[in-house]
Structures are given as structure tokens and as C-alpha cells.
Coordinates of C-alpha atoms and ligand atoms in Angstrom, one line a residue:
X398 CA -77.6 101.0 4.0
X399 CA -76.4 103.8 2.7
X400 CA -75.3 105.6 5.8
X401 CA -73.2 102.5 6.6
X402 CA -71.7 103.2 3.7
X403 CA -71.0 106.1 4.5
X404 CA -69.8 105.9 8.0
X405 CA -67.5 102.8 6.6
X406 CA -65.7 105.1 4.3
X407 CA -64.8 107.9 6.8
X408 CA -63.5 105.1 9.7
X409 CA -61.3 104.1 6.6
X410 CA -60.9 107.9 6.3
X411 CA -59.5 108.6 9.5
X412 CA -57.7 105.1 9.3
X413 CA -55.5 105.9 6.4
X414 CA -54.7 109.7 8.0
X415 CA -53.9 108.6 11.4
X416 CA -50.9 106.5 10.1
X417 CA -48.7 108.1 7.9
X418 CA -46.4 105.6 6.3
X419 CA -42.7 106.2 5.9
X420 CA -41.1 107.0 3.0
X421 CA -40.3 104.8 0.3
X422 CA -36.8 103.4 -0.2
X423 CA -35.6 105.5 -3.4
X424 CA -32.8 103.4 -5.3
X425 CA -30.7 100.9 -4.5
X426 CA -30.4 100.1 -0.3
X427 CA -27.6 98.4 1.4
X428 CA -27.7 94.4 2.5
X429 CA -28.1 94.2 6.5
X430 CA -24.3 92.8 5.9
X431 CA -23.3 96.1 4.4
X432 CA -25.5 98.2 7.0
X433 CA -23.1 96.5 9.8
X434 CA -19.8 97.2 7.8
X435 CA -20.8 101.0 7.8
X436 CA -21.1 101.2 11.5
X437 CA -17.1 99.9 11.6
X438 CA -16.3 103.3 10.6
X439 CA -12.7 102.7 11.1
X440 CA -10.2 99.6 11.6
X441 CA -6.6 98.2 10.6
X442 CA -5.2 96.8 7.6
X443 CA -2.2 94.5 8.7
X444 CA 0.5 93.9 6.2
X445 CA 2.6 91.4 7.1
X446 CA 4.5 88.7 5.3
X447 CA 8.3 87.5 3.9
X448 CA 8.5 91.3 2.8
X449 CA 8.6 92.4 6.3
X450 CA 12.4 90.2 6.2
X451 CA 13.4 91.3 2.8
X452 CA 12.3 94.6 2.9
X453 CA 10.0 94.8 0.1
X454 CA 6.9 95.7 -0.8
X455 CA 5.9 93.0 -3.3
X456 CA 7.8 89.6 -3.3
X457 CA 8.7 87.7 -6.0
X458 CA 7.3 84.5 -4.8
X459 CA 10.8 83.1 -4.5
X460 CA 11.5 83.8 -0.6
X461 CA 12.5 81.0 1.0
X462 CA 10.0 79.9 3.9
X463 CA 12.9 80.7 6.4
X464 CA 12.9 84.3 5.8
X465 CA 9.9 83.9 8.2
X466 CA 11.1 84.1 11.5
X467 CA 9.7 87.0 14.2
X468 CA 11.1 86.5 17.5
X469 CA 8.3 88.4 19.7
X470 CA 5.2 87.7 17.1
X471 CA 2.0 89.0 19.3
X472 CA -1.3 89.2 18.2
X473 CA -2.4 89.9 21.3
X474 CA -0.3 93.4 21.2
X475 CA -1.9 94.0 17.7
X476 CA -5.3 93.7 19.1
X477 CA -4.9 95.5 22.6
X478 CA -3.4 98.6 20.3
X479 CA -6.1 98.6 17.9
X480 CA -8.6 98.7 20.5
X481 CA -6.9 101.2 22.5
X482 CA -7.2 103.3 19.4
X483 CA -10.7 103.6 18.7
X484 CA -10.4 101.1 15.6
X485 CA -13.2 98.0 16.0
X486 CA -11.6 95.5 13.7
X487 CA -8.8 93.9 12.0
X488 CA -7.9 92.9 7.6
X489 CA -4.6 90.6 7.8
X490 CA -2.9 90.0 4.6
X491 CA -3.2 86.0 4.8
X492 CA -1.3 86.2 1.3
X493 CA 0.2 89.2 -0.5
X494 CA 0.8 89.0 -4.0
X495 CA 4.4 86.4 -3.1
X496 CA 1.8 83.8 -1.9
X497 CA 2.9 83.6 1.2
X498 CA 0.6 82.0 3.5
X499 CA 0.4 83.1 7.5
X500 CA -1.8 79.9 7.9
X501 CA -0.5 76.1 7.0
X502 CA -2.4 75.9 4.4
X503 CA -2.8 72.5 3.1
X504 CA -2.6 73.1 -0.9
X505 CA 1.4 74.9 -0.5
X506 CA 4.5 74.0 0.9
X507 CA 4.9 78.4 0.9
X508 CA 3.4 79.2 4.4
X509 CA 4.6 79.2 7.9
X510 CA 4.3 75.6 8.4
X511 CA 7.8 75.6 6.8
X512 CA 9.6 78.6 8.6
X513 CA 11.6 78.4 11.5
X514 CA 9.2 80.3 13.1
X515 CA 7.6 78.3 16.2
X516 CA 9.2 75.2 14.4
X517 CA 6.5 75.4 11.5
X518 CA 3.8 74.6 14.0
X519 CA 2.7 78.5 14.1
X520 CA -0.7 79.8 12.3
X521 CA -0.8 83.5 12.4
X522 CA -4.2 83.5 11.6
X523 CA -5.1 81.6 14.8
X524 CA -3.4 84.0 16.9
X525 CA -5.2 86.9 15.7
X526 CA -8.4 84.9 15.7
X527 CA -8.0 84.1 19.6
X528 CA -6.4 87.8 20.1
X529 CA -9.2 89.8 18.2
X530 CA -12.1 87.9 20.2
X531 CA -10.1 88.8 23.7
X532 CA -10.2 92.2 22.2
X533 CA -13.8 92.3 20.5
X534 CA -12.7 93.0 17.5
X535 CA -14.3 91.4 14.3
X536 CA -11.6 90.0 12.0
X537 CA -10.9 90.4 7.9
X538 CA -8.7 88.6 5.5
X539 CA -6.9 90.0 2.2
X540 CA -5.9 86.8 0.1
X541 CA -4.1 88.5 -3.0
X542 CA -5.7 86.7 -6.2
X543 CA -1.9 87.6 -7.6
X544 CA 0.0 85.2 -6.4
X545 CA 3.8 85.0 -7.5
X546 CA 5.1 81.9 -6.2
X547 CA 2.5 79.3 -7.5
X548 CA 3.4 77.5 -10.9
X549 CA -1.1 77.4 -11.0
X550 CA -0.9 81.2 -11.7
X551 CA -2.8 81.8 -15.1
X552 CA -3.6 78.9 -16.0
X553 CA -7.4 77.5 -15.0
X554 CA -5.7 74.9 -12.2
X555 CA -4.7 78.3 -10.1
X556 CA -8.8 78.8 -9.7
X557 CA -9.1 75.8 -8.0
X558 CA -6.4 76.4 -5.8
X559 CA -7.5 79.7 -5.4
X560 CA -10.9 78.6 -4.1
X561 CA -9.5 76.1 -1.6
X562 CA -7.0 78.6 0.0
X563 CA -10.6 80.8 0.3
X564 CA -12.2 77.8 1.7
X565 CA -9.9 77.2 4.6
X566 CA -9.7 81.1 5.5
X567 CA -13.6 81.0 5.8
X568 CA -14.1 77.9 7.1
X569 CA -11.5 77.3 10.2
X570 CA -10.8 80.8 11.7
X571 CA -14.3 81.5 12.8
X572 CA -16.6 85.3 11.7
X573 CA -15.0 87.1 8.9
X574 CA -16.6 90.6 8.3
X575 CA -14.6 91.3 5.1
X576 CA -12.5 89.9 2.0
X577 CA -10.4 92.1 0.4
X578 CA -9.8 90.9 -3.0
X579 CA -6.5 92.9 -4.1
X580 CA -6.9 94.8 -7.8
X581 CA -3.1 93.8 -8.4
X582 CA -2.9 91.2 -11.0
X583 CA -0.1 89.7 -13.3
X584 CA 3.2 90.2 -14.3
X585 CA 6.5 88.7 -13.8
X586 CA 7.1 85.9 -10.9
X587 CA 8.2 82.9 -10.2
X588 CA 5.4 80.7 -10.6
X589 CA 7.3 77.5 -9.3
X590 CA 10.4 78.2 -11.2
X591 CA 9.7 79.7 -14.4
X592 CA 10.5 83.0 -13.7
X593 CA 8.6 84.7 -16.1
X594 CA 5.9 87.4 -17.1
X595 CA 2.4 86.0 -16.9
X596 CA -0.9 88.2 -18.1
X597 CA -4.4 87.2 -17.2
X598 CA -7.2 88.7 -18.6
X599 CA -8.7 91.0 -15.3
X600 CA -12.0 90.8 -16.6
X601 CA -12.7 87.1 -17.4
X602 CA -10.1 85.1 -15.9
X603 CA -10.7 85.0 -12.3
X604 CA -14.6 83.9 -13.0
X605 CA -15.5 86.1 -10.0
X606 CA -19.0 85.4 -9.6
X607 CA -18.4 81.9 -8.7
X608 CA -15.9 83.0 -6.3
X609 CA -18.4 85.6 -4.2
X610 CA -20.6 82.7 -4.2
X611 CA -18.3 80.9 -1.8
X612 CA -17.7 83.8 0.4
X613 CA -21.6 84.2 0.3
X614 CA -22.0 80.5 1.3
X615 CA -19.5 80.1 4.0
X616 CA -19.6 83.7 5.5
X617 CA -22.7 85.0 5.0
X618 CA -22.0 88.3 7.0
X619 CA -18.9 89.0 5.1
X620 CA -18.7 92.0 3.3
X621 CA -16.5 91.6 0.2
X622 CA -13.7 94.4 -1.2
X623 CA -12.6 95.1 -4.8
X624 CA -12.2 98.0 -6.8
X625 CA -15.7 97.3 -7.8
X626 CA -17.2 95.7 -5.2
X627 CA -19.8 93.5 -5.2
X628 CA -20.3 94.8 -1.3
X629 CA -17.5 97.4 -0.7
X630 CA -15.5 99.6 -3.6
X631 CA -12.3 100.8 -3.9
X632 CA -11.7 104.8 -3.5
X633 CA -9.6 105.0 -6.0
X634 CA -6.4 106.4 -4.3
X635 CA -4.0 104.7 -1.6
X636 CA -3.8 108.9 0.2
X637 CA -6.5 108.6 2.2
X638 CA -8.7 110.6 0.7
X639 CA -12.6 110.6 0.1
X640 CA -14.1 112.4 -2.8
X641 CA -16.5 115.3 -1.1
X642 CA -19.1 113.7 -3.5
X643 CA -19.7 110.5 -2.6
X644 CA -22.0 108.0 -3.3
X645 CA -22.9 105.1 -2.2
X646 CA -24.1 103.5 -5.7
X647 CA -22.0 102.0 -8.4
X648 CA -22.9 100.9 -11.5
X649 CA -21.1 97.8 -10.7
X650 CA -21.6 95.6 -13.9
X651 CA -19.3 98.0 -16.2
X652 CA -16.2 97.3 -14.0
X653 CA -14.1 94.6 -12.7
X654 CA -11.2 94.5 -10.3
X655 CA -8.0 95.9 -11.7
X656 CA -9.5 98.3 -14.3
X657 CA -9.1 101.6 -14.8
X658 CA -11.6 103.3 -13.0
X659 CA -10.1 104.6 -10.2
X660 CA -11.7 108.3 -11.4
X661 CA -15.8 107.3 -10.8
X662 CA -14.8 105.1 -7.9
X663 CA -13.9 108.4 -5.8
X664 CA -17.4 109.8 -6.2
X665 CA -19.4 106.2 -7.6
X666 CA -22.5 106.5 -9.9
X667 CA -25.0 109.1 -8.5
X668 CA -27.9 106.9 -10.1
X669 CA -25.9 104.0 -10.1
X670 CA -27.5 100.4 -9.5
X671 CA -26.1 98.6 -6.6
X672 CA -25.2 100.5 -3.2
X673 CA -21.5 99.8 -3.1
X674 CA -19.9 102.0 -0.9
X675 CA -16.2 103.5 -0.3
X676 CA -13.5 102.4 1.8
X677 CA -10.3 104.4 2.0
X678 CA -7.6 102.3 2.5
X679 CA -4.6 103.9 3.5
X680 CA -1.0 103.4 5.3
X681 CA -0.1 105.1 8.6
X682 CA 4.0 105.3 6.7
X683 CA 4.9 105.7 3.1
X684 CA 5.2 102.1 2.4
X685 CA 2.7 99.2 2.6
X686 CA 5.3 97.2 4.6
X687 CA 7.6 97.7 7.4
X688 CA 10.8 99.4 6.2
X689 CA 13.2 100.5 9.0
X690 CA 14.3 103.5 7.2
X691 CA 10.5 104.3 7.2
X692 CA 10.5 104.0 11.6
X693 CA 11.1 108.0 11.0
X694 CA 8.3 108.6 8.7
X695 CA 5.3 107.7 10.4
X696 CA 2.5 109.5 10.2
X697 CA 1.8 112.2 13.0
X698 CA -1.5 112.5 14.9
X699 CA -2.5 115.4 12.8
X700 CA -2.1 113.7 9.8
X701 CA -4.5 111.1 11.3
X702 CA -6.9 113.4 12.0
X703 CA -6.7 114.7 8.8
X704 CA -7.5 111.6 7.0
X705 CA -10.0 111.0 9.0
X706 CA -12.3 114.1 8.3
X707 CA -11.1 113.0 4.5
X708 CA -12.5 109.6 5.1
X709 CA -14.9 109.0 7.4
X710 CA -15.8 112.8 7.3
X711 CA -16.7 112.1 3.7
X712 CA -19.0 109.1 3.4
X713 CA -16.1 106.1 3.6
X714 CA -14.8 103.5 6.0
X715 CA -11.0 104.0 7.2
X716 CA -8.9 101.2 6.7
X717 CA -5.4 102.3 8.3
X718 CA -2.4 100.0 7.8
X719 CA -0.1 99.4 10.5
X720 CA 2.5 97.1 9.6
X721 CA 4.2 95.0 12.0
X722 CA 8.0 94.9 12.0
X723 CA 10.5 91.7 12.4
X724 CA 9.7 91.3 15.8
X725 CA 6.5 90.7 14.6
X726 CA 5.5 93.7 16.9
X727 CA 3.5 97.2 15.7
X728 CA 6.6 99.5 16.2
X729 CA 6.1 102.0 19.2
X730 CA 5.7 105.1 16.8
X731 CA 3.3 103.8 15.1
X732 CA 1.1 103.1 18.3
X733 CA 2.2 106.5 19.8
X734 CA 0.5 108.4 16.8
X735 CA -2.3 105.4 16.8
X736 CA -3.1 106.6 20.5
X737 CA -2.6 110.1 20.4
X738 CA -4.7 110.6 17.4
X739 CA -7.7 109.1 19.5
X740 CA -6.9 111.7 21.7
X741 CA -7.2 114.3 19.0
X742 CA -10.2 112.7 18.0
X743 CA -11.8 112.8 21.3
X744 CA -11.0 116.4 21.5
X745 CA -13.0 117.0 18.9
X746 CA -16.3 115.3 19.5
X747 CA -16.5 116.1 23.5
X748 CA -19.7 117.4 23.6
X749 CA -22.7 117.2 21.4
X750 CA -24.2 120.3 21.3
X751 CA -27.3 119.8 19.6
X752 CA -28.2 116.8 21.5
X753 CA -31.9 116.9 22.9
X754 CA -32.1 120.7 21.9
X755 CA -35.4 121.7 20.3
X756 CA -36.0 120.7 16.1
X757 CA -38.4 122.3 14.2
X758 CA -38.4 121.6 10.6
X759 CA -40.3 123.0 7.2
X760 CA -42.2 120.0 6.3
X761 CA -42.8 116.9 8.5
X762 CA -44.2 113.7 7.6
X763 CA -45.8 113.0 10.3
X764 CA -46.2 112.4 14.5
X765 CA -43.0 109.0 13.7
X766 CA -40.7 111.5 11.5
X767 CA -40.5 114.7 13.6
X768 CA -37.6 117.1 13.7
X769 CA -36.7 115.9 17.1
X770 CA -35.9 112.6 15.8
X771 CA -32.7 113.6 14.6
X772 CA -30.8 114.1 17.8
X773 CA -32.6 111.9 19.9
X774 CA -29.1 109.8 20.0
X775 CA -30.8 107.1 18.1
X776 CA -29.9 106.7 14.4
X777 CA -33.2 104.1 14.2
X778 CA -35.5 107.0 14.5
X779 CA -35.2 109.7 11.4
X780 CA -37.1 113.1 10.0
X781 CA -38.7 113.3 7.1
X782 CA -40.5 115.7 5.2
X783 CA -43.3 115.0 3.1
X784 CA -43.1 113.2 0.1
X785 CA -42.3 115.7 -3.5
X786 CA -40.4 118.3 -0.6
X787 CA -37.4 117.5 -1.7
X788 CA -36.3 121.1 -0.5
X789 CA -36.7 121.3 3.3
X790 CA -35.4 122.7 6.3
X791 CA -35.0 122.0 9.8
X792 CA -33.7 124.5 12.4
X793 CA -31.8 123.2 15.8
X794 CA -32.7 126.0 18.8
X795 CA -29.5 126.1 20.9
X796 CA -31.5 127.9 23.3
X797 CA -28.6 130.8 23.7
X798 CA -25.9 131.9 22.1
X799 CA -23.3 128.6 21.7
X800 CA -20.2 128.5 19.6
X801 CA -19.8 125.8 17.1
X802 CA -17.6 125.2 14.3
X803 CA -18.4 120.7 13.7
X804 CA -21.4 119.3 12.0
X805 CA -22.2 116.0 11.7
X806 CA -25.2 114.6 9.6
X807 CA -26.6 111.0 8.6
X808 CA -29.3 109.9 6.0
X809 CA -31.5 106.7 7.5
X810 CA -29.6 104.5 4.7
X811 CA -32.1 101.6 4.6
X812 CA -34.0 104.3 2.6
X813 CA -31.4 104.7 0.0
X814 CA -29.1 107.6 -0.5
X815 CA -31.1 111.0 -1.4
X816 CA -29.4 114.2 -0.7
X817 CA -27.2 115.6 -3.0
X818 CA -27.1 119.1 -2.0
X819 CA -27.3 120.7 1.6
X820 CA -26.5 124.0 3.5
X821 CA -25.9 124.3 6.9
X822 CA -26.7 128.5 8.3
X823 CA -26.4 129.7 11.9
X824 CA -28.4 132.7 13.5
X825 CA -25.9 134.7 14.5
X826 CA -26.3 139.1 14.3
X827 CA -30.4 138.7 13.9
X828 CA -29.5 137.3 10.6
X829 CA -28.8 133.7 9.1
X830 CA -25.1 133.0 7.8
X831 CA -23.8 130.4 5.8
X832 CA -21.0 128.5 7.5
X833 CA -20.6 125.5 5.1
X834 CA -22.4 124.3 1.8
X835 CA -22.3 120.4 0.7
X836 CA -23.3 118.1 -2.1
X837 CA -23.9 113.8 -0.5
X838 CA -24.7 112.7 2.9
X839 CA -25.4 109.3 3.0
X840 CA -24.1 107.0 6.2
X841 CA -21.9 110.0 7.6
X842 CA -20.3 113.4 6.6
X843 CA -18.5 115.4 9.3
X844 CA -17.8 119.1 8.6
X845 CA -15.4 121.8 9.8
X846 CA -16.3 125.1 9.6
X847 CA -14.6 128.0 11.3
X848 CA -16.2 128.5 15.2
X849 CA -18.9 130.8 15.2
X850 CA -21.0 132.1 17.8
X851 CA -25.2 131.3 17.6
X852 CA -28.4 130.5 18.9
X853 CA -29.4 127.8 16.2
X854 CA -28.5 126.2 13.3
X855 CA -30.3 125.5 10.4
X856 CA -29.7 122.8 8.0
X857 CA -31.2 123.1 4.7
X858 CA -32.0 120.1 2.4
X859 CA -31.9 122.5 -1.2
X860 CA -31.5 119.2 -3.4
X861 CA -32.8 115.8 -3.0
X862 CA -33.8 112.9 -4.9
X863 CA -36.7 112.0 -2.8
X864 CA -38.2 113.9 0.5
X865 CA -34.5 113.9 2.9
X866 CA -34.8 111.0 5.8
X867 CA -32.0 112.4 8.0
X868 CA -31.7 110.3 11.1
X869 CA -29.1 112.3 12.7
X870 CA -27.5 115.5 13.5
X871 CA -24.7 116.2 16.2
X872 CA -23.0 119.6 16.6
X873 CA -19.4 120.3 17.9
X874 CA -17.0 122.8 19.4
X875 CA -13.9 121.4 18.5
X876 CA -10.5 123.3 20.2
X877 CA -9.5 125.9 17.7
X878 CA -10.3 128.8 15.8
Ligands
LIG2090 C1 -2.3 97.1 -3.6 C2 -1.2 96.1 -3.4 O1 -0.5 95.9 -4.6 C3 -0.4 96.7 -2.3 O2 0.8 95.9 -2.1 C4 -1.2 96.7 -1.0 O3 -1.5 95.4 -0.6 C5 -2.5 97.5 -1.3 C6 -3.4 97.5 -0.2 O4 -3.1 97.1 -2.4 O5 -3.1 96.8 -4.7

């Protein structure tokens, strides 16, 4: 009896050794909703609306519905360019803050339905609808809670209206992956006539939570936007730029759209509560809008490039805004730099060096989280080390001397975010260098470093919440010194 015993405690034994679990999730995770939204990476913002006639860049809400008229309005061309450039979605301002609507909505006499444009029969958001799908591009809508031209706005009636506009955006124009809700809110208008200066209260008026819940019920893939989430925050800047530390957790309950927080939402809470990561939302010219005297001031492919190590490089979506002009047309400069900045891009990323090479690391979990995991081209499979190493290493053998001067690195997210300090050292002399030294990971940094000549490259984990879970690694030599 007793040997059974025995013999029944070591098969457990060997049970409980021969699988080693993975690590557990430390902190808050992201929804599957906002695990998809991280793979966009980058995609346009379109702002289009009365201001494109009246050169503006926030109407009053006084346009007349005639002011609407571009003669060669394509979707189609909006789509084909986005795709050409590398982007993998589209946000359309359905209604800037003049209320404006590009769809006939049924709850306004403000929309296209009464502009000369295809005789009022038109619905923009149809068009990009049918155009995005041809493309296979997901599709977005920005519905500015500010709305200037309805006589609702501040009192509780404008909620309701509000709601409905929502409703018809999320229920007739097929997968939305995103609502932007705009931080903008109150001030002078024309509410219907009155012309006058209307204040809401930001934090209480707009009875958010009830809001969400539609976009929850209707769409729920949708991530949504604010300057505080709940899915997506604000980075607290319109330049394009990503804080170098960035988290991917808010402590979302002490803000609300419109505050004044744009200082944390650059880095977010580094034990915040909710995983509510950054997008940098930025314009590809000065203005928001299309202004002609703005054709010249477009930004160059370099510039591009540069806001995309700042953004995507740094742990945040890109959301670049390419307005379309009064044709209703993105302007050829615009799609020149669009294009030529792939290009650029391209150039950088050729080949990855590190792919396949051999990974040996410090610690290792086990057999499922070996070093090799992290260039294996699959971002499913990670490394980890053992649970309490928060300080690890793993070394990538390049097999013979290689120059490199790009580093890219992910954390296996669905684990939560943990690293918040990293070195990256190459083996170059018979001696290990520093080339670059970082604080967050999470879904993506990218890192230039000046081109160095090596056999490996070591990547140190010196500060971590948990044991690191990196699930990939991809080294570059980008043109350049
Ligand atoms: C801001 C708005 O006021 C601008 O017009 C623009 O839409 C930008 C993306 O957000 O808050």
C-alpha cells in the first residue's frame, strides 16, 4: 500500500516537471478587440467636411449645405492610396465639430442629403464603405461629440440625438474597428440660430458610459478613442510624437475626455489599471484640413519616417491625416510623400538579420519558452525566463561578423506589459558594447542605433515587473551610417 503510495506521488512528480506552465499574466491585459487594433500599426485619419470649401479648420455650424459640392469625390482613390502606402485602414470624420454629416442622416437637415453634391442622393460613408472592402481595409468613424450647428447642444435632448447619429454609423455601414470620440467640447456656435457660447460640463455631461455601451452592443470589435480611452488613449500631442516611455496602462477612472492630462497620457500609468494604449494621431500638413496655401507644406518622406520611429517605433498606433481637397481627391503631394515614404520604410526593414539565427538565453522557462522562440517569425510563440528572473539575458549568434544598426523587440502582450528597462550590447573587438539602452517594450519599440559591426547581439532584460515574455526580435541594416 504504501509503495503505491509512493510510486503515485513520483508519476505526479514527474507529471508536474514535465510541463512547465507559462507565465502568469502580470497586470492588466488587452481585450482580443484591442490585441487586433495593435497589429494596425498604422492607418489614415480623413478629414473632410464644409471646412474643406471654406477653408477652415473648425466650422461654425452655420455653412450652408451647398458649400458641399466636390466635383471628382473618389473613395475609391482614397482607398487604392492608402493601400499602396503600407496603411491597413481608414477613420473618416462623419462629423467635425460643425455637425456636418457625410451620411443623410435621418435626425438633421445638415448633411449631404441637402448639398448639391450628387443631387443630395450622395452618402460618403457608403462610398468609403464599398471602396475600403475593394481595398481590404477596415474602416473607422470620428463623430465629434461638439457639435456647432445643432440647437440640442448642451442641453440633455443633444444625448439623444447624439446616440441616434451613433446608431446609424454602427448599424448601416457594415465593421467598424474604431470610434474616435474627439476631446473638443463647447464654446461658441450656432446651435440652430442662437449664436452663442455654450459650456458643458466634460466630465458629467456626455454620460459616457452609456454611450460605450452602444458601441459595445452594435460593434463589438470596435475599439473606442478618447483622450482616456476606454480601449485606445490619446498621446497627448497632435506632433507625432510617442513618449520613449510608454505604457500601455492608464488609470483610466481619474480622467475623462477633454481634461487636462495630456502630460501622463504620453507615458500612461506604469501600474495603472486598465491596458489603454497610445495612438498618435497626427497630420501629414500643418492644418487638420485641406488649405491650398498648405499644397506647399506637406510633409516630406523623411519627415514620415521620422514620425514613424516616434510612433510606432515607440509603443503607439499611427494615425496619419490626409485630407482630401475640393475635388474631393487626396492631393498628388500628399500621395507622392504617402508612397515614397513606404519606400523609405522598406529600405529600412529589407532584411531581418536575426531571423532563424541561433538564441541562447540566461534563464529559460522551459522546452515551450526557448530563446529560439523569439525569431522564429511567429509573435504566438515567446521566451521566457523563469519566474522571480526578472533580470535576464538572451544573446542572438549572427554566426559572423554582420553590421547592424535597427532593433526591433515585442513583449507577448496577452501576458501584460513587464519590461521597464532593457539594454541591447553587441560583440564586437572580443568585448561587449552598448549600442542602445531603453526603459518599455510592450506591443513594439523599434530602435536606431549607429551601424556597427558584430557577431551577436545581446539583449538584456535589467528591469522587469515579472520574468520578460518577449515574443520577438528582428535586427536591421538600414542604408546609412
Ligand atoms: C481635435 C479637433 O479639434 C481637430 O479639429 C481635429 O479633429 C483633431 C484630430 O482633434 O481635437
Amino acid at each position: 500500500m504504501k509503495k503505491n503510495l509512493f510510486l503515485l506521488i513520483l508519476f505526479l512528480l514527474f507529471l508536474s516537471c514535465s510541463e512547465v506552465k507559462p507565465p502568469e499574466p502580470f497586470g492588466a491585459v488587452p481585450s482580443e478587440r484591442q490585441l487586433a487594433w495593435h497589429e494596425m500599426e498604422y492607418y489614415m485619419f480623413v478629414h473632410f467636411t464644409v471646412n474643406t470649401f471654406t477653408d477652415k479648420e473648425w466650422g461654425y455650424g452655420d455653412e450652408k449645405e451647398s458649400v458641399f459640392n466636390p466635383s471628382e469625390l473618389d473613395c475609391r482613390q482614397w482607398a487604392k492610396a492608402a493601400s499602396d502606402a503600407g496603411m491597413k485602414g481608414i477613420i473618416i470624420t462623419a462629423k467635425h465639430h460643425d455637425g456636418f454629416c457625410l451620411w443623410p442622416s435621418g435626425f438633421t437637415e445638415h448633411s449631404v442629403k441637402n448639398s448639391p453634391w450628387k443631387n443630395g442622393e450622395g452618402d460618403v460613408l457608403k462610398e468609403l464603405r464599398q471602396a475600403c472592402d475593394e481595398y481590404g481595409l477596415k474602416m473607422g468613424v470620428y463623430l465629434s461629440p461638439w457639435d456647432r450647428n445643432s440647437s440640442f447642444y448642451g442641453t440633455p435632448e443633444y444625448l439623444t440625438y447624439y446616440r441616434n447619429q451613433l446608431k446609424e454609423l454602427l448599424m448601416n455601414y457594415g465593421e467598424i474597428f474604431e470610434v474616435w470620440f474627439d476631446g473638443a467640447n463647447g464654446g461658441d456656435g450656432f446651435y440652430g440660430g442662437a449664436n452663442e457660447t455654450r459650456k458643458i460640463d466634460n466630465r458629467t455631461y456626455y454620460d459616457w458610459p452609456n454611450t460605450h455601451q452602444i458601441v459595445r452592443d452594435l460593434q463589438p470589435g470596435a475599439v473606442m478613442f478618447s483622450d482616456a480611452g476606454p480601449d485606445v488613449r490619446w498621446v497627448g500631442n497632435e506632433q507625432g510624437m510617442g513618449s520613449p516611455a510608454n505604457w500601455c496602462l492608464l488609470n483610466k477612472d481619474e480622467m475623462y475626455p477633454g481634461g487636462d492630462f495630456a502630460k501622463i497620457l504620453g507615458e500612461g500609468h506604469e501600474n495603472g489599471t486598465y491596458w489603454v494604449p497610445a495612438e498618435v494621431d497626427v497630420s501629414i500638413r500643418p492644418g487638420w484640413f485641406w488649405h491650398e496655401n498648405q499644397d506647399s507644406l506637406v510633409r516630406t518622406p523623411e519627415n514620415l519616417l521620422e514620425l514613424y520611429y516616434s510612433s510606432v517605433g515607440r509603443n503607439s498606433n499611427l494615425l496619419l491625416n490626409v485630407p482630401p481637397d475640393k475635388r474631393g481627391l487626396l492631393n498628388e503631394r500628399d500621395i507622392q510623400s504617402l508612397i515614397a515614404f513606404r519606400e523609405l520604410r522598406e529600405k529600412e526593414f529589407t532584411v531581418d538579420i536575426a531571423k532563424g539565427k541561433r538564441v541562447t538565453a540566461s534563464s529559460v522557462r522551459g522546452k515551450d519558452f526557448t530563446p529560439m522562440n523569439v525569431n522564429d517569425g511567429d509573435t504566438e510563440t515567446y521566451w521566457s525566463a523563469k519566474d522571480n528572473n526578472t533580470n535576464a539575458d538572451f544573446i542572438i549568434d549572427l554566426g559572423e561578423e554582420t553590421e547592424v544598426n535597427r532593433i526591433l523587440l515585442q513583449e507577448y502582450i496577452r501576458l501584460g506589459q513587464r519590461v521597464h528597462g532593457f539594454k541591447v550590447e553587441a560583440y564586437t573587438g572580443g568585448k561587449w558594447e552598448q549600442v542602445i539602452e531603453g526603459t518599455t517594450v510592450g506591443y513594439k519599440v523599434i530602435r536606431r542605433f549607429p551601424t556597427v559591426k558584430t557577431s551577436a547581439i545581446k539583449v538584456i532584460i535589467s528591469k522587469s515587473k515579472a520574468c520578460p515574455v518577449i515574443s520577438n526580435v528582428e535586427l536591421f541594416r538600414a542604408p546609412g551610417e
